[in-house]
Tab-separated table of C-alpha atoms and ligand atoms in Angstrom:
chain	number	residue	atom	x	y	z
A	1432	UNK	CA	181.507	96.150	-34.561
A	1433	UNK	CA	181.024	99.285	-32.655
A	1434	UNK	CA	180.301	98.700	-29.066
A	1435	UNK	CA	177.255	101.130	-28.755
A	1436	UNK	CA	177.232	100.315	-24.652
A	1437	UNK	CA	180.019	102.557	-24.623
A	1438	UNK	CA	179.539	106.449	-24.796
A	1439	UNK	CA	182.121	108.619	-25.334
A	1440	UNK	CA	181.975	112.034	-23.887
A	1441	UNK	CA	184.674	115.023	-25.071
A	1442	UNK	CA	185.532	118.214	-23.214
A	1443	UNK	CA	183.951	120.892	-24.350
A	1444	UNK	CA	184.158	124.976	-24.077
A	1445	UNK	CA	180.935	125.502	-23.029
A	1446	UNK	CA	177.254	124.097	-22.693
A	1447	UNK	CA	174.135	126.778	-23.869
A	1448	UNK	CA	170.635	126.265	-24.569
A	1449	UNK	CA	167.035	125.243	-23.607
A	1450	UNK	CA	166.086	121.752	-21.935
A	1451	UNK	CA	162.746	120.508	-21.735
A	1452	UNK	CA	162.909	118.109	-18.382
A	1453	UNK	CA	161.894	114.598	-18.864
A	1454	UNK	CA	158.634	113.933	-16.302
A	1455	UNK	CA	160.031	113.061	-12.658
A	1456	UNK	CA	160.226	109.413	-12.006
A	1457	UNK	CA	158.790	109.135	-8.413
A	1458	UNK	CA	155.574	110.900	-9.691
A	1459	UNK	CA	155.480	109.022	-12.802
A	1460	UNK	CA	155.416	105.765	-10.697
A	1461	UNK	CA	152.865	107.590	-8.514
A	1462	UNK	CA	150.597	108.982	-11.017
A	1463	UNK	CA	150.805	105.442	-12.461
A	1464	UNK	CA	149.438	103.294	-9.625
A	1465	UNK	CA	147.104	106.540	-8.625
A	1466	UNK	CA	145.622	105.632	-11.985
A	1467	UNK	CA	145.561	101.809	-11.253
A	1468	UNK	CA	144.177	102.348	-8.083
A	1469	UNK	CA	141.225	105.002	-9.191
A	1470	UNK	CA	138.016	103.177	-11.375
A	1471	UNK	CA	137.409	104.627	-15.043
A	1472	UNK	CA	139.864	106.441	-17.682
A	1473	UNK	CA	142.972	108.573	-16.580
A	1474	UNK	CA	145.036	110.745	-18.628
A	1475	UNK	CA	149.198	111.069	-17.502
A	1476	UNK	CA	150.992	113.734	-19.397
A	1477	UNK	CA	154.665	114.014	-19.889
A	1478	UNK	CA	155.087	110.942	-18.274
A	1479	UNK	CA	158.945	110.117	-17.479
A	1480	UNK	CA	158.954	106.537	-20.427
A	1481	UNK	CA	162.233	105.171	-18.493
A	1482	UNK	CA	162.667	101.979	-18.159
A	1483	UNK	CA	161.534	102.214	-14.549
A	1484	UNK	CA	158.117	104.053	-15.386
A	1485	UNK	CA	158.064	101.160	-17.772
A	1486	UNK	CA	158.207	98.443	-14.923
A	1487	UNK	CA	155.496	100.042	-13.000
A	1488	UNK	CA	153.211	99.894	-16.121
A	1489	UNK	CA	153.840	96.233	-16.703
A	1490	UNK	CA	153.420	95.238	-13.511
A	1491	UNK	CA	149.709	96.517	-13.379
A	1492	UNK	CA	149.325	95.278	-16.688
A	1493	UNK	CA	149.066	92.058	-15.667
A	1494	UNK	CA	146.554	93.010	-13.000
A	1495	UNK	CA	144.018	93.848	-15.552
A	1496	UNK	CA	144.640	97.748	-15.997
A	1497	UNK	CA	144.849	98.697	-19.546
A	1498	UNK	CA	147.726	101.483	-20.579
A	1499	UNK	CA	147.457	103.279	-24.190
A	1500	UNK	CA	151.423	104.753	-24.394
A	1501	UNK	CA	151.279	107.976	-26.433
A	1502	UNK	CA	155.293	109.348	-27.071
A	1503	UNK	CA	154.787	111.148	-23.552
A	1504	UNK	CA	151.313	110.559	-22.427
A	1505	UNK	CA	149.783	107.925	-21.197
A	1506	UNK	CA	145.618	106.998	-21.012
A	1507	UNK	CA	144.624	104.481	-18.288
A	1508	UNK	CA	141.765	102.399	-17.751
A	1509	UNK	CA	141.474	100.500	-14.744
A	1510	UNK	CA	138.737	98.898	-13.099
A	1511	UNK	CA	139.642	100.402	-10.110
A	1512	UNK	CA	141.795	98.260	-7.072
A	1513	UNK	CA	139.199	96.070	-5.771
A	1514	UNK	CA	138.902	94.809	-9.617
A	1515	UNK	CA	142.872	93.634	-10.019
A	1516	UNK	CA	142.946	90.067	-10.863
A	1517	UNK	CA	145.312	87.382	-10.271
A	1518	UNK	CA	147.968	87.300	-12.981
A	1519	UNK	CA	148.144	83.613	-14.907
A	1520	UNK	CA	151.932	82.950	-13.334
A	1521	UNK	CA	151.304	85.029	-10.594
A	1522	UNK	CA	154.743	86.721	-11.031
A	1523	UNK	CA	155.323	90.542	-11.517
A	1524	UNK	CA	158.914	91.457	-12.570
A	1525	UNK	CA	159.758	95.008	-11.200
A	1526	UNK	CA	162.868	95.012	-13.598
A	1527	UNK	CA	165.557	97.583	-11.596
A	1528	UNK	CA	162.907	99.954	-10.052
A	1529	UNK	CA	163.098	100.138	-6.142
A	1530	UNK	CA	160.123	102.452	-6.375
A	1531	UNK	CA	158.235	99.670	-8.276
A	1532	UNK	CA	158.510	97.148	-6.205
A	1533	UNK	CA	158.248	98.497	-2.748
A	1534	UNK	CA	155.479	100.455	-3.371
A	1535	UNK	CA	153.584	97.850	-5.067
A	1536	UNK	CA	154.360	95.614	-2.055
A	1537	UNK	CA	151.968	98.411	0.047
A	1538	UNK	CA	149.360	98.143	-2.149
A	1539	UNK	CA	149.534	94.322	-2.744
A	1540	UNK	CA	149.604	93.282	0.876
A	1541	UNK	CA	145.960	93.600	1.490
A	1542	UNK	CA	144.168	92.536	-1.431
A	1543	UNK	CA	142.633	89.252	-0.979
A	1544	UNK	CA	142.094	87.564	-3.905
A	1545	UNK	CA	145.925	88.042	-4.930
A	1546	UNK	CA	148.822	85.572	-4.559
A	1547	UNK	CA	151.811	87.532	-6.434
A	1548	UNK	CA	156.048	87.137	-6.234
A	1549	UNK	CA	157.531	90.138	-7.157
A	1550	UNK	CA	160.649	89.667	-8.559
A	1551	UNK	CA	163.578	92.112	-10.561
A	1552	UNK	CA	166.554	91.905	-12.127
A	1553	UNK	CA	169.969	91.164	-10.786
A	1554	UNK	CA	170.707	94.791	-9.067
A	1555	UNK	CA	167.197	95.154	-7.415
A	1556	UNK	CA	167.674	91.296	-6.034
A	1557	UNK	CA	170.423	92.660	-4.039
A	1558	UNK	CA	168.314	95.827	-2.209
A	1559	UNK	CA	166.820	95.283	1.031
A	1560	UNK	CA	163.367	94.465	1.602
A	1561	UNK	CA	163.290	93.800	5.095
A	1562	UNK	CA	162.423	97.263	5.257
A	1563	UNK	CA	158.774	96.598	3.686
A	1564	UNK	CA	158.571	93.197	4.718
A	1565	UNK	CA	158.663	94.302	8.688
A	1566	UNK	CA	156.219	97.122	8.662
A	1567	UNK	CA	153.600	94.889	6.321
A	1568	UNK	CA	154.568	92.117	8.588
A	1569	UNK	CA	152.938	94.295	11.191
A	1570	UNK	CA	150.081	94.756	9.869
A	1571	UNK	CA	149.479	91.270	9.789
A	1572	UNK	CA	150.555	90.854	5.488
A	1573	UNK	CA	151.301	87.698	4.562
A	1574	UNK	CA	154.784	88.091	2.937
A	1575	UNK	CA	158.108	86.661	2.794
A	1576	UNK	CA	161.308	86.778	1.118
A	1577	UNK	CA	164.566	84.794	1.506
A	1578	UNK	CA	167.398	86.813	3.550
A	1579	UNK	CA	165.143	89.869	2.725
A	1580	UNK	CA	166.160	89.526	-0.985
A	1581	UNK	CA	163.288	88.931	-4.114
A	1582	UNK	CA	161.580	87.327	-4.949
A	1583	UNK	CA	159.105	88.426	-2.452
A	1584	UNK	CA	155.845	86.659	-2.298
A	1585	UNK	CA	152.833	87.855	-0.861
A	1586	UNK	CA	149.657	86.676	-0.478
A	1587	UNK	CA	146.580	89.463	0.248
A	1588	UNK	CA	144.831	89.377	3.342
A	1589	UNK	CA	142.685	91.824	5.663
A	1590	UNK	CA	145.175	94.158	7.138
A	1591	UNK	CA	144.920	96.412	10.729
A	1592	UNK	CA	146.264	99.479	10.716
A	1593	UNK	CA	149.359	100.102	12.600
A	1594	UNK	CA	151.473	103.137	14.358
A	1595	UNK	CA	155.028	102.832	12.515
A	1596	UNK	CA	158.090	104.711	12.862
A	1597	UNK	CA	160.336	104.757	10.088
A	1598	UNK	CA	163.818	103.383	11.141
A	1599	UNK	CA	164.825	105.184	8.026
A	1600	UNK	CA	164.045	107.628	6.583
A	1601	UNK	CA	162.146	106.173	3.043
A	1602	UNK	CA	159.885	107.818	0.993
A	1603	UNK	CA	159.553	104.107	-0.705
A	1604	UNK	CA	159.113	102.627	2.883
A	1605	UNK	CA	156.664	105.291	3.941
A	1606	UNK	CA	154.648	105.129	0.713
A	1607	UNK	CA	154.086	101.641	1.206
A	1608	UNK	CA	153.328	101.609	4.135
A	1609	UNK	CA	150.712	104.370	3.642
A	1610	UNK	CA	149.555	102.335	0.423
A	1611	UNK	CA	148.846	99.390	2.845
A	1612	UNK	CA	146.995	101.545	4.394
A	1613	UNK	CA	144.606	102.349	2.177
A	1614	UNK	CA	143.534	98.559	2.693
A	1615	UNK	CA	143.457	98.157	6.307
A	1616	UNK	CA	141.104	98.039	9.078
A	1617	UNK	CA	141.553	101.298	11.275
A	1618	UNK	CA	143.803	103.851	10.821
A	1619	UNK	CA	147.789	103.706	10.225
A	1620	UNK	CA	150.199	105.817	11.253
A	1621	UNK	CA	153.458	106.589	9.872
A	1622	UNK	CA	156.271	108.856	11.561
A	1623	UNK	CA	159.437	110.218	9.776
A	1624	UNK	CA	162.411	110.399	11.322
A	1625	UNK	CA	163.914	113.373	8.745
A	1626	UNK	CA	161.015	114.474	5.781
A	1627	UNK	CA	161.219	112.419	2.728
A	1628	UNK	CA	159.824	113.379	-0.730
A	1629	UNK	CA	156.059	113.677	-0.361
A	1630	UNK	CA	154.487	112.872	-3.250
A	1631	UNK	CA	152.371	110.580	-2.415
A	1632	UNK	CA	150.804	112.602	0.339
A	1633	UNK	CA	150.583	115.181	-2.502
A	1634	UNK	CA	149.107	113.209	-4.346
A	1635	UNK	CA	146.275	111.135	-2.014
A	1636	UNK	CA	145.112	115.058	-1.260
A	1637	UNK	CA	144.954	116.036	-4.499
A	1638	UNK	CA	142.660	112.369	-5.212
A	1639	UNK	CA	140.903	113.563	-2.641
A	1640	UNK	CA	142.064	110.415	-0.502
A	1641	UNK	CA	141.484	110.937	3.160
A	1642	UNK	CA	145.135	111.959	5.058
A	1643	UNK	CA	146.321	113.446	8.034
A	1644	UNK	CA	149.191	115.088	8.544
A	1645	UNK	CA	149.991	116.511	11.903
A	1646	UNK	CA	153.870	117.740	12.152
A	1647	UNK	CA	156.161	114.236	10.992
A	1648	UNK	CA	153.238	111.895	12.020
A	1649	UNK	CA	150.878	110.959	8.673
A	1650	UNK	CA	147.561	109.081	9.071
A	1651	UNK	CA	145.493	107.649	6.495
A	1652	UNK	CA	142.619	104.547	6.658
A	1653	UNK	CA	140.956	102.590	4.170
A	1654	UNK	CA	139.685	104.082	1.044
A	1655	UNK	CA	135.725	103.870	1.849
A	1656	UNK	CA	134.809	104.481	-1.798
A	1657	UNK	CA	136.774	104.146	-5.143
A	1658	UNK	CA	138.465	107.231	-6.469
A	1659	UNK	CA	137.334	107.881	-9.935
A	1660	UNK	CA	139.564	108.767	-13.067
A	1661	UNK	CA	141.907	111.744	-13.325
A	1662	UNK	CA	143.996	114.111	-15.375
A	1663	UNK	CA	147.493	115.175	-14.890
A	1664	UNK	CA	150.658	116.446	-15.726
A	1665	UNK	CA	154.009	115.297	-14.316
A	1666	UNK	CA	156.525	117.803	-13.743
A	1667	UNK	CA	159.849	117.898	-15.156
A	1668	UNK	CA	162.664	116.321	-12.267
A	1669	UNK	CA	164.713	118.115	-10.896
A	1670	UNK	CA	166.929	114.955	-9.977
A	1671	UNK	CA	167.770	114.567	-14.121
A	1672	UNK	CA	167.859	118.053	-14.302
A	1673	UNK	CA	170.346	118.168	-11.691
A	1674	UNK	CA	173.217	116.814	-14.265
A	1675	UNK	CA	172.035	120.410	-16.455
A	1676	UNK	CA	172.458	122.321	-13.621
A	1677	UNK	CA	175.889	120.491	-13.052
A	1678	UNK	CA	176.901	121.525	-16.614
A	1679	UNK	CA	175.973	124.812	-16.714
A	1680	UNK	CA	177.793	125.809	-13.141
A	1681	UNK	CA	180.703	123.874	-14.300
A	1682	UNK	CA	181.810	125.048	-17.900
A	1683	UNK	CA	183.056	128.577	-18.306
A	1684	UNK	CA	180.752	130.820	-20.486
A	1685	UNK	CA	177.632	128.725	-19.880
A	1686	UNK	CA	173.828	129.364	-19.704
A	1687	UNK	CA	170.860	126.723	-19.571
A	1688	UNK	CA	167.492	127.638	-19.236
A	1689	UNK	CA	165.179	124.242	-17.665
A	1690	UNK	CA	161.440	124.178	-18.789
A	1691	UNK	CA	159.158	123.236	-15.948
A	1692	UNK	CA	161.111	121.695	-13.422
A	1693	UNK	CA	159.182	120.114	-10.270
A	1694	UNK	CA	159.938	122.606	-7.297
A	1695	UNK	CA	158.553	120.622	-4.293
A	1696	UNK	CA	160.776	121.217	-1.640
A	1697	UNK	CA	161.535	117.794	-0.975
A	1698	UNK	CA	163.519	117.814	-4.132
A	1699	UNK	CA	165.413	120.658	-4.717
A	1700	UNK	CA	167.566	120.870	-1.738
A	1701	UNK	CA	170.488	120.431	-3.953
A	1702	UNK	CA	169.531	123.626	-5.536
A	1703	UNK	CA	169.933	125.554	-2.396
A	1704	UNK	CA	172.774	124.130	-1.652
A	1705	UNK	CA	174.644	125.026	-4.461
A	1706	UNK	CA	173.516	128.314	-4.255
A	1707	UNK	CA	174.484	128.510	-0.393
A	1708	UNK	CA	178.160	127.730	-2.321
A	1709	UNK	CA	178.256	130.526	-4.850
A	1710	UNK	CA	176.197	128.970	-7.611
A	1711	UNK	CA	174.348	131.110	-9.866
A	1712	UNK	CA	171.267	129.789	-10.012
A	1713	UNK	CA	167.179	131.493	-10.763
A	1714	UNK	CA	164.445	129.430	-9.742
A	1715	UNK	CA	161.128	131.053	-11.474
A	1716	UNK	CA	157.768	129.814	-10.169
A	1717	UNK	CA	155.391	129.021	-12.754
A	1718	UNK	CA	152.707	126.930	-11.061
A	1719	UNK	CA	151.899	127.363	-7.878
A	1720	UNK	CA	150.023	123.789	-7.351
A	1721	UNK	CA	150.082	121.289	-4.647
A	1722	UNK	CA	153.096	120.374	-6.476
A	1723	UNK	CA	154.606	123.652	-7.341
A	1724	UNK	CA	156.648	124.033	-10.937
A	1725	UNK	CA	158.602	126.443	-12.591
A	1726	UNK	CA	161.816	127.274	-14.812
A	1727	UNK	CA	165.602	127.375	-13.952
A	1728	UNK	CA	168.153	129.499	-15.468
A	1729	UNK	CA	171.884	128.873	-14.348
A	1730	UNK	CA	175.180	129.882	-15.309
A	1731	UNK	CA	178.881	129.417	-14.623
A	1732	UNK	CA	179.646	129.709	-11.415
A	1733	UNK	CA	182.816	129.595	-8.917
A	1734	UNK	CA	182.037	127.057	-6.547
A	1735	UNK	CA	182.731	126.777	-2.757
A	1736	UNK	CA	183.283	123.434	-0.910
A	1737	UNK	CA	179.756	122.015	1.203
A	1738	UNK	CA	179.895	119.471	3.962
A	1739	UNK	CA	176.673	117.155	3.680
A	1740	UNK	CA	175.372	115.523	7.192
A	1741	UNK	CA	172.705	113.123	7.761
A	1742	UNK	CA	169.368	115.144	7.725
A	1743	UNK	CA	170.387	116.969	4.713
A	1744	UNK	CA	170.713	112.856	2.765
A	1745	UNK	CA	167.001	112.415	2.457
A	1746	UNK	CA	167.226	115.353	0.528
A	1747	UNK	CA	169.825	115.013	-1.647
A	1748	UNK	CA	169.562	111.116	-1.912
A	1749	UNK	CA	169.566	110.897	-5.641
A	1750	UNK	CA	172.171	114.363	-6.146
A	1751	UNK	CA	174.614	112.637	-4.067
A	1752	UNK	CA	177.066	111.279	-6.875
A	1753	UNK	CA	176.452	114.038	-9.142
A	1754	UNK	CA	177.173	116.563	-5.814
A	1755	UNK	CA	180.739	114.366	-5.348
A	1756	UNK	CA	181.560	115.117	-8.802
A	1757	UNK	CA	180.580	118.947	-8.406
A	1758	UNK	CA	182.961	119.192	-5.126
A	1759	UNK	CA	186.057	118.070	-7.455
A	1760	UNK	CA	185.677	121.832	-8.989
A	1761	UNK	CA	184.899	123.741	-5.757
A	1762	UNK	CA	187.238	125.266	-3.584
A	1763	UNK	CA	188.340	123.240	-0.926
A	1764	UNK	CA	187.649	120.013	0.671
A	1765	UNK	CA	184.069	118.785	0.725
A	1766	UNK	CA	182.608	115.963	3.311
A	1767	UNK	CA	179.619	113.807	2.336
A	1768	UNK	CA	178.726	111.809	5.788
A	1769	UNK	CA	175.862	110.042	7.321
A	1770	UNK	CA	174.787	108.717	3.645
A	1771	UNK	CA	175.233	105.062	4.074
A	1772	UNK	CA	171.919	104.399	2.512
A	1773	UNK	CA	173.823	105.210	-0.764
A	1774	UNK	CA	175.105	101.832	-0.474
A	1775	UNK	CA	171.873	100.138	-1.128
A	1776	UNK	CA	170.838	102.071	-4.402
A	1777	UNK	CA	170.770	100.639	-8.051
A	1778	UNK	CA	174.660	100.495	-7.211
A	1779	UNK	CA	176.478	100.464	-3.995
A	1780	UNK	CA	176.552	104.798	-4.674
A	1781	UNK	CA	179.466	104.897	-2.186
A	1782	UNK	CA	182.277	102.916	-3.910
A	1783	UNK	CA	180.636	103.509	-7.136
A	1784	UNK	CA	180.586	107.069	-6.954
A	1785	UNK	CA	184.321	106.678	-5.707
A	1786	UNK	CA	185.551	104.191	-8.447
A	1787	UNK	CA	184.729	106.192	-10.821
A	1788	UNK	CA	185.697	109.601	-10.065
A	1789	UNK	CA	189.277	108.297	-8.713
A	1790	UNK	CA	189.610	106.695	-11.898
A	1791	UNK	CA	189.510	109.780	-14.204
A	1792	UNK	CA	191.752	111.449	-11.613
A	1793	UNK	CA	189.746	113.075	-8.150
A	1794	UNK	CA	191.672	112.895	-5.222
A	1795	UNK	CA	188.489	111.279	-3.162
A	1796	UNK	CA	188.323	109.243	0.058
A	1797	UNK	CA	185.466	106.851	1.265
A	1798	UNK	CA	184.062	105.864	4.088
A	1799	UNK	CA	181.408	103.504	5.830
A	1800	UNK	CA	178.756	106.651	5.017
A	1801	UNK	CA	179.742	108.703	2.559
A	1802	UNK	CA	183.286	110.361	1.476
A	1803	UNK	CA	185.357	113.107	1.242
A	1804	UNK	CA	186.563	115.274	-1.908
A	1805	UNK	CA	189.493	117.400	-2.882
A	1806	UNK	CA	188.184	120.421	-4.555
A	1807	UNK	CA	190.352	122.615	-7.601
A	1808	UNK	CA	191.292	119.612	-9.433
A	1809	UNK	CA	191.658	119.273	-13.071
A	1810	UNK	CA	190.357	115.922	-14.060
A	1811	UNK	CA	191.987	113.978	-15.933
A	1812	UNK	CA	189.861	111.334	-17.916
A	1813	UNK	CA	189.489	108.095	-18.915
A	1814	UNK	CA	187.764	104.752	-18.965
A	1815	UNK	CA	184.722	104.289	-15.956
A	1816	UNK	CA	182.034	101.713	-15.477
A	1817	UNK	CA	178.395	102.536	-14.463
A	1818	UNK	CA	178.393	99.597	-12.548
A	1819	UNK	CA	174.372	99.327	-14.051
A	1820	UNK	CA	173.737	102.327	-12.391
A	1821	UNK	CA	172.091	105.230	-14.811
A	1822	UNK	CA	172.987	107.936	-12.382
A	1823	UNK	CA	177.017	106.645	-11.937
A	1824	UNK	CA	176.654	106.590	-15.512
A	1825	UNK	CA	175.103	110.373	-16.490
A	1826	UNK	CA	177.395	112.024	-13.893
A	1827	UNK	CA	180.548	110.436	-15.257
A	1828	UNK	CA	179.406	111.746	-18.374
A	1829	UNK	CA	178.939	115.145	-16.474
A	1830	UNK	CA	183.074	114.923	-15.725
A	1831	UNK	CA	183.979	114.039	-19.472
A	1832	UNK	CA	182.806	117.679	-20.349
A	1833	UNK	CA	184.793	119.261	-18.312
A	1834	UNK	CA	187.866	116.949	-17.903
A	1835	UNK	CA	191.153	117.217	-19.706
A	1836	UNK	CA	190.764	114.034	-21.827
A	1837	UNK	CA	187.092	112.274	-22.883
A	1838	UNK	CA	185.489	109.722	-20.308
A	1839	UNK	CA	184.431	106.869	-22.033
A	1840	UNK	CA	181.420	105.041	-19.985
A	1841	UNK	CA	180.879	101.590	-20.643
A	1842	UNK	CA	177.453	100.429	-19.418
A	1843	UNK	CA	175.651	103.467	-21.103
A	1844	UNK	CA	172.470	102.115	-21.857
A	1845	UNK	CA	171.462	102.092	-18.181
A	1846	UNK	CA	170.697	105.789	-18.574
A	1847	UNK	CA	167.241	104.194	-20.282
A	1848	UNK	CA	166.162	103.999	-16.985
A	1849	UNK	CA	165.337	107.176	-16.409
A	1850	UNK	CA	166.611	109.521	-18.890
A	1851	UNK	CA	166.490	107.483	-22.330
A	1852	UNK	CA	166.653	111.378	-24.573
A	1853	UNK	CA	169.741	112.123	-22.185
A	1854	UNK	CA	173.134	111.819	-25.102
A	1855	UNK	CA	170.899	113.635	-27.670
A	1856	UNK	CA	170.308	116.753	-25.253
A	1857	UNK	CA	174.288	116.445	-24.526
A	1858	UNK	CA	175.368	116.849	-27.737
A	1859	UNK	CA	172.527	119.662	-28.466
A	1860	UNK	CA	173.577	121.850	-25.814
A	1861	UNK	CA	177.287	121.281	-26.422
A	1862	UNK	CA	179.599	124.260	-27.647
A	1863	UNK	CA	182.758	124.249	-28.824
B	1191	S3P	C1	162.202	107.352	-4.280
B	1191	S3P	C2	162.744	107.438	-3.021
B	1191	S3P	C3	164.197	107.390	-2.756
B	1191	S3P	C4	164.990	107.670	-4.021
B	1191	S3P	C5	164.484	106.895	-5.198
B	1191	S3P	C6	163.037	107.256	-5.486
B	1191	S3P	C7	160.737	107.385	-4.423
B	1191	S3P	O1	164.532	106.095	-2.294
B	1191	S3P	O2	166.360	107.379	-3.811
B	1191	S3P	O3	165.262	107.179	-6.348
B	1191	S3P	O4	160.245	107.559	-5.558
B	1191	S3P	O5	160.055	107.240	-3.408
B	1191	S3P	P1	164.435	105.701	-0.732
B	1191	S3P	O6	163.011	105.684	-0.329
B	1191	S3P	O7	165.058	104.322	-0.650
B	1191	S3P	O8	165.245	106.737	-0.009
C-alpha cells in the first residue's frame, strides 16, 4: 500500500504561474469568533478551511452558533455572546490551533453561565498556557490547568479590568486578554513590549467595538451593546504565501504572480526583508482598507545573507523556518537569534527547523534562541520528518525543489492545517 503521509517532492528547473492565496488563518479565526460574538447572520468569504479554522468553528458550535460551510465561504448565525450555552460535556477540543484555544480562553473567562475544559491534541497539550492563565488570573477568571498544560478549565465569572504588560510579545496573549476584556468591569489595558499582528484591533474598529490605542498601550471595556451581523472578506496570507515567494526567489528563470495577499504590516516583514537582501520582489496595493490587500509579483533573485534579532521575531514568527531554509541559498552566513519562542510552536521550530534542514545537507547550527546558517550550499536531499508541524513540513518541501535529489516528507498531511490545496498548487506551478 502506498503510504500517502509521505510526499515526495523533485527538483525542478523552474516554478511560473498565478496563485490564488488561501484566506489568512489569524483572521479566519478572528472573523470567526467576531461572528460568534456579534447577534444575527454573518457572511465570511474566502475563509482559510484548515484544519485550524476548522477547530475554531467547532468549538463555537457547541456553544449554540450555527455555521453553513460553503467551499470558501462561510454564513454564521449566532445569537450573539451573551446567548452561548453550556455545551452537554462541557468540553471544547481546540484540535492543534494555539490561536483557538487561547483566544477562546479571553472570551470564555467572563461568561457566567459557562463551565468549559478546553482541551487539544497531543502537540497543543505541550504549549504553554501559563501565559493566558496569569493575565485572566488577574482579572479575577476562574481557570486552571495542570503544570500550565490542557486541559484548561474555566469557569465564567464577572471580570475587572486590569493594566497588563505583555511579558511576551503575543498577539494570542494580547487578543485574549483584550477578548476578556470585552467582559469586564472597567477598562483593561494591554501594553506590548515589540508590536504583534493586530488584527484583532483591526478588527474590534472595524465592528465598531470601542478601543483605544495610544502608542503600545491598547484599551478596550465591556461591550455595552451587542454588535450586530457582518460581511467580510479574508485576505489571502502572506505567511502561506511566503513558501511562493520562497520558490520563486529560489529557482532560476522563475516568476509568480500572488492574488490578493493581506499587506498589514504586521505580516509582511519578511517581505522587506528579503528585499533589503536583493530579492526581487513588487508589492501592488489593491485595497487600501483597514486591512490593506494587494498582489505580489516575484522573481529569481540572488540572495544576500540577513541576521534576525529579537524585535524583528514578532514579525517574522511564522517565516522563521521557511527564512532558515532561504539563508542556505544566500551568500554568506545568516544568524537567527532572540527567537526562542520558536520552541513553543506546533513543533519545537528550533530543532525542528534544524533536523530537518541538516538532514538533506545545510551546514546549520542551533542555539538556545534561534541558529545560524551557511549560505551557497547545494542541498543535497533526502528523507525529513514534519515532526506534526505543517510549516516544517511545506518548507521542507520548499528545499526538495531546489535540492540535488527529492525530499521525501513523511508527516504530510499536517499541511491540512492550514494550507490543505498546498501539493496541487506545487505541482501546477512546477516547470521542468
Ligand atoms: C497568531 C500569533 C502568533 C503566530 C500564530 C498565529 C495569531 O503566535 O505564531 O501562528 O493568530 O494571533 P504567538 O501569539 O504565540 O506569537
Amino acid at each position: 500500500m502506498p503510504d500517502h503521509n509521505i510526499k515526495i517532492v523533485e527538483p525542478i528547473d523552474s516554478v511560473r504561474g498565478q496563485i490564488t492565496l488561501p484566506g489568512d488563518k489569524s483572521m479566519s479565526h478572528r472573523a470567526l469568533m467576531f461572528a460568534a460574538i456579534a447577534k444575527g447572520v454573518s457572511k465570511i468569504k474566502h475563509l482559510n478551511i484548515g484544519g485550524d479554522a476548522l477547530s475554531t468553528i467547532a468549538c463555537l458550535q457547541k456553544l449554540g452558533v450555527n455555521f453553513q460551510l460553503g467551499k470558501f465561504t462561510v454564513d454564521v448565525d449566532s445569537p450573539g455572546i451573551n446567548g452561548w450555552k453550556q455545551p452537554q460535556d462541557g468540553i471544547l477540543n481546540c484540535g492543534n490551533s494555539g490561536t483557538t484555544v487561547r483566544l477562546m480562553s479571553g472570551l470564555l473567562a467572563g461568561r457566567e453561565n459557562l463551565n468549559i475544559m478546553l482541551t487539544g491534541d497531543d502537540s497543543l497539550s505541550t504549549r504553554p498556557m501559563k501565559r493566558v492563565i496569569e493575565p485572566l488570573k488577574k482579572m479575577g477568571a476562574d481557570i486552571s490547568a495542570e503544570d500550565g498544560h490542557l486541559p484548561m478549565k474555566i469557569k465564567g465569572k464577572l471580570l475587572d479590568g486590569i493594566q497588563y504588560v505583555l511579558p511576551v510579545a503575543s498577539a494570542q496573549v494580547k487578543s485574549c486578554v483584550l477578548f476578556a476584556g470585552l467582559s469586564a468591569k472597567g477598562k483593561t489595558f494591554v501594553e506590548e513590549p515589540v508590536k504583534s499582528r493586530d488584527h484583532t484591533e483591526k478588527m474590534m474598529k472595524m465592528f465598531r467595538i470601542p478601543i483605544f490605542q495610544n502608542k503600545n498601550i491598547i484599551s478596550v471595556h465591556a461591550l455595552r451593546r451587542s454588535i450586530p451581523g457582518f460581511n467580510y472578506s479574508v485576505p489571502g496570507d502572506p505567511s502561506s504565501a511566503a513558501y511562493w515567494v520562497a520558490a520563486g526567489l529560489l529557482l532560476p528563470k522563475s516568476r509568480l504572480f500572488l492574488r490578493k495577499m493581506s499587506m498589514n504590516p504586521t505580516r509582511t516583514a519578511f517581505i522587506s526583508l528579503l528585499k533589503a537582501s536583493g530579492a526581487d520582489i513588487d508589492l501592488i496595493a489593491k485595497d487600501k482598507n483597514l486591512e490593506p490587500a494587494g498582489d505580489v509579483v516575484v522573481r529569481s533573485s540572488a540572495l544576500r545573507q540577513f541576521d534576525i534579532r529579537a524585535k524583528q521575531v514578532p514579525g517574522l514568527i511564522d517565516e522563521l523556518p521557511l527564512l532558515a531554509l532561504i539563508a542556505t541559498q544566500a551568500k554568506g552566513l545568516t544568524t537567527i537569534r532572540g527567537a526562542k519562542e520558536l520552541r513553543y510552536k506546533e513543533s519545537d521550530r528550533i530543532s525542528s527547523t534544524v533536523a530537518m534542514l541538516r538532514n538533506i545537507g545545510a551546514k546549520i547550527e542551533e542555539f538556545d534562541d534561534g541558529m545560524s546558517i551557511q549560505g551557497g550550499i547545494k542541498l543535497k536531499g533526502g528523507e525529513v520528518d514534519a515532526q506534526g508541524d505543517h510549516r516544517i513540513a511545506m518548507t521542507a518541501s520548499i528545499a526538495g525543489l531546489i535540492s540535488e535529489k527529492p525530499v521525501y516528507v513523511r508527516g504530510w498531511s499536517t499541511v491540512d492545517i492550514s494550507y490543505p490545496n498546498f501539493y496541487n498548487i506545487l505541482g501546477r506551478i512546477s516547470k521542468k
